[in-house]
CSV table of C-alpha atoms and ligand atoms in Angstrom, one decimal:
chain,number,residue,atom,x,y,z
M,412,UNK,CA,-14.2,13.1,3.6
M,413,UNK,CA,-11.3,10.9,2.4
M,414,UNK,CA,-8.4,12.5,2.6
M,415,UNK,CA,-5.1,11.2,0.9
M,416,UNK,CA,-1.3,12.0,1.5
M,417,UNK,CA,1.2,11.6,-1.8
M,418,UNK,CA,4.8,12.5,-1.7
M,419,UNK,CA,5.8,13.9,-5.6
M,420,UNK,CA,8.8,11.6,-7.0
M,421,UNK,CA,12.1,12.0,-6.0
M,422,UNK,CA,14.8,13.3,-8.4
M,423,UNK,CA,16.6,9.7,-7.3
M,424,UNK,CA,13.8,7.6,-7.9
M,425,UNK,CA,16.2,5.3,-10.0
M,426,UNK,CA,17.9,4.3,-7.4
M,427,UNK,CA,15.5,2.5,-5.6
M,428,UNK,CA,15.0,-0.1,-3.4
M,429,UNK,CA,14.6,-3.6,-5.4
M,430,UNK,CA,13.7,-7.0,-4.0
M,431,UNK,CA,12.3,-9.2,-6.6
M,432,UNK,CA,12.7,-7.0,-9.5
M,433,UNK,CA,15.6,-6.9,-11.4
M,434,UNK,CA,16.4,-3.1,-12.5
M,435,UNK,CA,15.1,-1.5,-15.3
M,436,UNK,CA,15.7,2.1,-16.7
M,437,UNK,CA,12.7,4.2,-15.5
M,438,UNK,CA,11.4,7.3,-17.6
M,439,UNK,CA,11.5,9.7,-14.5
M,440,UNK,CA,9.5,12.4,-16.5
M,441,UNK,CA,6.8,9.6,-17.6
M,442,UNK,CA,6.9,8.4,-13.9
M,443,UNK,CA,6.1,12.1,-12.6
M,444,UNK,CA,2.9,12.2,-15.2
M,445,UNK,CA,1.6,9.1,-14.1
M,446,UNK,CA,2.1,9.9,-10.6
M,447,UNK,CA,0.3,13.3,-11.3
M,448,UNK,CA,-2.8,11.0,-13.0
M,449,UNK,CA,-2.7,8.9,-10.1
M,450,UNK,CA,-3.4,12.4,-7.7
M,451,UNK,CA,-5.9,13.5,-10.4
M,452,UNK,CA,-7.5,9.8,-10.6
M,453,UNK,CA,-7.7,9.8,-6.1
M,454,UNK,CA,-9.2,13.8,-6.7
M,455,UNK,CA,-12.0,12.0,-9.0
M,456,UNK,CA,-13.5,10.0,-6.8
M,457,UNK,CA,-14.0,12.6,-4.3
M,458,UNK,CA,-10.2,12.6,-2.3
M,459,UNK,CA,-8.9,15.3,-0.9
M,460,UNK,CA,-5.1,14.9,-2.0
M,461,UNK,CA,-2.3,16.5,0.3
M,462,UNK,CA,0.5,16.5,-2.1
M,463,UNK,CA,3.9,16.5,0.1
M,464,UNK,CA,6.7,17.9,-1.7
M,465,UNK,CA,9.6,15.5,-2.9
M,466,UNK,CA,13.0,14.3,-1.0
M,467,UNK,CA,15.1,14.5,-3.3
M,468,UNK,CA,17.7,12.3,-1.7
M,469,UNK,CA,15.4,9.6,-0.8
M,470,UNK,CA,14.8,7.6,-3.6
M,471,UNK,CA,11.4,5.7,-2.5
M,472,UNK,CA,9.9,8.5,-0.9
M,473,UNK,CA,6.9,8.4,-3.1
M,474,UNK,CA,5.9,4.9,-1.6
M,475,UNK,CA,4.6,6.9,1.3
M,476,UNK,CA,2.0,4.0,2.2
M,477,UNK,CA,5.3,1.9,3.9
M,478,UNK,CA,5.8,4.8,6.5
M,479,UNK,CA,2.7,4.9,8.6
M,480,UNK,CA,-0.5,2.6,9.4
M,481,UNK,CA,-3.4,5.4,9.7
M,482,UNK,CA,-6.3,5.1,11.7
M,483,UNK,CA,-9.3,6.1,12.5
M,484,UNK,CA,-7.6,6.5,16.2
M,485,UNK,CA,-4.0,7.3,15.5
M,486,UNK,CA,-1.6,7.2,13.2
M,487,UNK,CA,1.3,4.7,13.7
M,488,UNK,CA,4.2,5.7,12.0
M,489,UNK,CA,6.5,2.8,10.8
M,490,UNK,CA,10.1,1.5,10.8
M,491,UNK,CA,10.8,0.7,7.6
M,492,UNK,CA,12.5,-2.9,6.6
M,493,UNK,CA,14.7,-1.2,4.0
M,494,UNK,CA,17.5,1.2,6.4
M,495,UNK,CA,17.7,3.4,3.6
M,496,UNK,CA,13.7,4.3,3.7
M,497,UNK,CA,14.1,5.1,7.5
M,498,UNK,CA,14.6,8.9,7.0
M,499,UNK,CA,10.6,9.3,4.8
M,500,UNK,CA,9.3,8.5,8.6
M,501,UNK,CA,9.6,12.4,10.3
M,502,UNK,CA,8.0,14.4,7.5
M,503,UNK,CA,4.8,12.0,7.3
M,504,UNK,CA,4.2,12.6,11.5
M,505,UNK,CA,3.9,16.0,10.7
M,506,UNK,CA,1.5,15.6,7.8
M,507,UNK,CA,-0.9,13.3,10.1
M,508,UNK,CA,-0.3,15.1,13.3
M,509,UNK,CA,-3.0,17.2,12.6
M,510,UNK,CA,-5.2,14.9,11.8
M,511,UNK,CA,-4.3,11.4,14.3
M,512,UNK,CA,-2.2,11.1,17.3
M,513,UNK,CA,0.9,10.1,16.3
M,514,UNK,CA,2.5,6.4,18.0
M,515,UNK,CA,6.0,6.2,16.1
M,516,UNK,CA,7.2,2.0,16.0
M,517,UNK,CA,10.5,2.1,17.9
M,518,UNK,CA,13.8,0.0,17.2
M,519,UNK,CA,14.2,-2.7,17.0
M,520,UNK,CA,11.0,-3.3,15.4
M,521,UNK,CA,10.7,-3.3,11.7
M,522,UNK,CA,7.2,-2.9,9.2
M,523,UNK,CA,6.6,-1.5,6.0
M,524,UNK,CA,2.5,0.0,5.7
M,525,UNK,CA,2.6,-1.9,2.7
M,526,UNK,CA,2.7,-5.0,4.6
M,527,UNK,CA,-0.8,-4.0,6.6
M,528,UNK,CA,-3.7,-4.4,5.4
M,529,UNK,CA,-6.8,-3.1,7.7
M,530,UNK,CA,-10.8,-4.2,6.5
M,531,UNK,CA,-12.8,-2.8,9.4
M,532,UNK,CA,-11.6,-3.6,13.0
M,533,UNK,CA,-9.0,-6.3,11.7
M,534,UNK,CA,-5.7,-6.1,10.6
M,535,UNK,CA,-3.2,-8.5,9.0
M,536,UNK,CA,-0.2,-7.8,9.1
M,537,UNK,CA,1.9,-9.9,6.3
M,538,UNK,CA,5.7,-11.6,7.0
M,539,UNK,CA,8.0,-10.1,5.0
M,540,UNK,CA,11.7,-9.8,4.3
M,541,UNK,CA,10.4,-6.0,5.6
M,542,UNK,CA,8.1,-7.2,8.4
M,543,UNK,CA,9.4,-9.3,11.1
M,544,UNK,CA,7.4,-11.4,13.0
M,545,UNK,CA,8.5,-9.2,16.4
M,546,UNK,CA,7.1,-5.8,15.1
M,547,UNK,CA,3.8,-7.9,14.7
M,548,UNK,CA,4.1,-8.4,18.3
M,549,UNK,CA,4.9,-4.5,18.6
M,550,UNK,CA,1.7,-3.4,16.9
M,551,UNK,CA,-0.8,-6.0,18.7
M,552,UNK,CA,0.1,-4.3,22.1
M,553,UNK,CA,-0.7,-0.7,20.1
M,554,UNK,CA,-3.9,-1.5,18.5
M,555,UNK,CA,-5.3,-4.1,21.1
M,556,UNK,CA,-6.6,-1.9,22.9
M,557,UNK,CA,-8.6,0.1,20.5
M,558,UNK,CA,-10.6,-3.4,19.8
M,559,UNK,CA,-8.4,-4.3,16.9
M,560,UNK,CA,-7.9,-8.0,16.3
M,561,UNK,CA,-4.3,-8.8,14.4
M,562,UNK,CA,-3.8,-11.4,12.0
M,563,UNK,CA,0.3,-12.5,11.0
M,564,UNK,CA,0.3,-13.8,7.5
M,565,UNK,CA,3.2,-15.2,6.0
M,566,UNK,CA,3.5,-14.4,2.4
M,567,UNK,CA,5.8,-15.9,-0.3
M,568,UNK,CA,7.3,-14.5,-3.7
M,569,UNK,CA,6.4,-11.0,-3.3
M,570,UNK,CA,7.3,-7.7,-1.6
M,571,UNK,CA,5.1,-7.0,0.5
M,572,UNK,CA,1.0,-8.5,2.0
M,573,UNK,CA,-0.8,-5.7,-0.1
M,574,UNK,CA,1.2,-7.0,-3.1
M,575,UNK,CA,-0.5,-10.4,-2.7
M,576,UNK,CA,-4.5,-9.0,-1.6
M,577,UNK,CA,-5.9,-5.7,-1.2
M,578,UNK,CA,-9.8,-5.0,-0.6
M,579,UNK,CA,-12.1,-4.1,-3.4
M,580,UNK,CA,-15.5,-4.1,-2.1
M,581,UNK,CA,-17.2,-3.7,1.1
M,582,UNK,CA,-16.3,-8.2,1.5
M,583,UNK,CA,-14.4,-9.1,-1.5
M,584,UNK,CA,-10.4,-9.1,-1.5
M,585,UNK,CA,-8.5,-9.6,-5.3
M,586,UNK,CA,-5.7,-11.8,-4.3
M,587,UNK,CA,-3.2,-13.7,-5.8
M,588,UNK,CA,-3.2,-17.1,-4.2
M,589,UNK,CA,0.6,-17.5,-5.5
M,590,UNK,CA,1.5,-15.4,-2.8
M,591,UNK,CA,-0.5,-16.0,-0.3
M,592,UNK,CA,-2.9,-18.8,1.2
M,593,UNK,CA,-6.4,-18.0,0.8
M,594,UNK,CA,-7.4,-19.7,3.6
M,595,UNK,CA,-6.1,-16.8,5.8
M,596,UNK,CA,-9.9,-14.9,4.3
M,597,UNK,CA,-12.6,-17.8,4.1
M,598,UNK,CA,-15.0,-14.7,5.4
M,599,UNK,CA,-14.7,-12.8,2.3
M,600,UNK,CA,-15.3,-13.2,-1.3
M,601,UNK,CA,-12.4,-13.2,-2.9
M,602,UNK,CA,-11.5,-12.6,-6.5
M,603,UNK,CA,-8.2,-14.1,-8.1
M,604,UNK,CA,-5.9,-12.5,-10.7
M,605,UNK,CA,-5.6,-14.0,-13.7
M,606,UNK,CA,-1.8,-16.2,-13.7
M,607,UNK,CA,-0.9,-14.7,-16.7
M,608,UNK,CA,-0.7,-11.5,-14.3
M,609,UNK,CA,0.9,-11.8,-10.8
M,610,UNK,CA,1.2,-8.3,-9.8
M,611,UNK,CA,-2.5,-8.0,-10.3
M,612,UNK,CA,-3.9,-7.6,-6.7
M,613,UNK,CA,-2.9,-4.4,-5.8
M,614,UNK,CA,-5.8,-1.7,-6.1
M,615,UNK,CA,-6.9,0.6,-4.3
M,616,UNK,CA,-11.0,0.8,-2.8
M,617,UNK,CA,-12.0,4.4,-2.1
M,618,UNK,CA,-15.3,5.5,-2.1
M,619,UNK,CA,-16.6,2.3,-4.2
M,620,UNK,CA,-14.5,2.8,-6.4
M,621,UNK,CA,-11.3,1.2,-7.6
M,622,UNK,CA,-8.2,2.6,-9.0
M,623,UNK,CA,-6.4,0.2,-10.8
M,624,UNK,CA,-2.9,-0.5,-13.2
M,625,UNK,CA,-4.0,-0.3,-16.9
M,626,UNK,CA,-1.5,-3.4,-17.0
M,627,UNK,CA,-3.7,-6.2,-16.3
M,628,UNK,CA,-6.9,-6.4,-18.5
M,629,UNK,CA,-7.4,-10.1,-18.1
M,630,UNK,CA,-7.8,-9.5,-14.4
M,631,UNK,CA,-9.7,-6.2,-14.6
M,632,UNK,CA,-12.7,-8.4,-16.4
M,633,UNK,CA,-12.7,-10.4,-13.3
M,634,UNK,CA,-13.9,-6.8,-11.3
M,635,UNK,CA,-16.8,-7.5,-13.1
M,636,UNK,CA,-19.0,-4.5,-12.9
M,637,UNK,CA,-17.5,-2.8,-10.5
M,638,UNK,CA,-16.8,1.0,-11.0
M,639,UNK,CA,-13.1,1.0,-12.0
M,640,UNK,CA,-10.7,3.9,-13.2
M,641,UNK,CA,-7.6,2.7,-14.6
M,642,UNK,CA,-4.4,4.3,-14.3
M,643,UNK,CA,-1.2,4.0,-15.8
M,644,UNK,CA,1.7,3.6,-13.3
M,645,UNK,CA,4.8,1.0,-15.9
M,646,UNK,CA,7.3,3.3,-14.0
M,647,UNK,CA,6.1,2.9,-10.3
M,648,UNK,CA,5.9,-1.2,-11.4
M,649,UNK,CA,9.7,-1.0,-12.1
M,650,UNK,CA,10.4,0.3,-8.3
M,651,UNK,CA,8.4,-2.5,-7.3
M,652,UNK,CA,5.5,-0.2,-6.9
M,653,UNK,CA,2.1,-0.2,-7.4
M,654,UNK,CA,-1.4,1.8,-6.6
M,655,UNK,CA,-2.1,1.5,-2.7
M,656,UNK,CA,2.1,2.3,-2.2
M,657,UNK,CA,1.3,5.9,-3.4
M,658,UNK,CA,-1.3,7.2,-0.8
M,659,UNK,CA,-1.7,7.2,2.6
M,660,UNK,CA,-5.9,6.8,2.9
M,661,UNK,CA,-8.2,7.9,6.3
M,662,UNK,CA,-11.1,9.8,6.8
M,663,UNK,CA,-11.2,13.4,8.0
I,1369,LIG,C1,10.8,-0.6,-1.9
I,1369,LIG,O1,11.4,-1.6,-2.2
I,1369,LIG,O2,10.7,-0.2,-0.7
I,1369,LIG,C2,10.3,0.3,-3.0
I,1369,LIG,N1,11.1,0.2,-4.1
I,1369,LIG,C3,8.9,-0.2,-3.3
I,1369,LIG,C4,7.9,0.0,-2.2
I,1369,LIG,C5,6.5,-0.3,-2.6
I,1369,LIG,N2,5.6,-0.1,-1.5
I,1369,LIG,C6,4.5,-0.7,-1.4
I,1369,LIG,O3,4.1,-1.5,-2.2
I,1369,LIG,N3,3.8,-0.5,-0.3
């Protein structure tokens, strides 16, 4: 079954890490409920959600998708880009040791999970200001061996790869082509987001189906017919947030 880990918010959530955002006061208690709906919204479509409790002092904790690359082999447990996200890494090994052999990234490599995106034995790995082209390197030499091929993709404008194009069906990716060339997925279908909504190509694909921000209706008609359950995440968007950042996704 899919399993997914989720880290409540911290109690210092507004003090964030921001890249491209500027700040913008976040409704911690409205934050908590949508991050509550986003567990209960994974639980409907047949996730198993282990709910890790918060850090209080770590203010992106929640975002536990940047501290580890999961698997179906191991679990590879990142160096985060941003020093002060460097202390979520320990308490996610021991919530996937049971589960995946754990292979922590040393120094001086750096790579956020959000920068990783995995569709069967391939994974592309995006530049970013959190991602450095020598972690890339890092992870090859981890993965190669296990038959997976790794792509580098440079990306522009936005945080991190999975900001610019996540997977939403067994071949199609929703991508924003802003952000990052399409010609880095001729094999797949793709879908674009609408420009009138940038941030609209981060969803999350579990079980066919896909949770995605209430935020973007012009883009959600582009899903077509596909079995969608929106979910209302405004405060995770103003930490530069989104859906996949929330959960860390493998089979058990
Ligand atoms: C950060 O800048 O690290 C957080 N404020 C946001 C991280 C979002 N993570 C993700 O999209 N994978």
């Amino acid at each position: 079954m899919k399993t997914a880990v989720t880290r409540a918010i911290s109690a210092s959530f507004a003090k964030c890490e921001l890249t491209y955002l500027e700040r913008a006061p976040i409704d911690l208690d409205l934050a908590r409920k949508q991050h509550s709906d986003y567990e209960d919204a994974l639980r409907s479509v047949g996730a198993r959600v282990i709910s890790l409790p918060a850090q209080e002092d770590l203010p992106d904790s929640v975002f536990v998708e940047d501290t580890a690359i999961v698997l179906d082999e191991m679990a590879v447990i990142t160096r985060p880009g941003a020093a002060s996200r460097r202390a979520e890494t320990p308490s996610i090994a021991t919530a996937l040791a049971p589960y995946r052999q754990i292979v922590p990234l040393s120094e001086p490599f750096t790579l956020d999970g959000g920068d990783v995106l995995v569709v069967s034995k391939t994974i592309y790995v995006g530049l970013s200001t959190r991602t450095n082209a020598e972690s890339t390197n890092a992870l090859r030499e981890i993965v190669a061996p296990l038959g997976y091929e790794m792509r580098a993709i440079p990306i522009r404008g936005c945080l991190h790869l999975k900001t610019a194009v996540t997977q939403c069906g067994p071949n199609t990716l929703l991508l924003n082509p802003e952000w990052v060339d399409k010609a880095h997925f001729q094999s797949f279908e793709l879908i674009e987001v609408d420009p009138a909504e940038p941030h609209a190509a981060n969803c999350v694909w579990l079980n066919n189906w896909i949770l995605y921000p209430d935020a973007y209706p012009r883009t959600l008609q582009r899903l077509g017919d596909r079995r969608v359950k929106t979910v209302g995440v405004s405060e995770l968007a103003k930490a530069e947030g989104a859906v996949t950042c929330c959960s860390l996704l493998f089979e058990t």
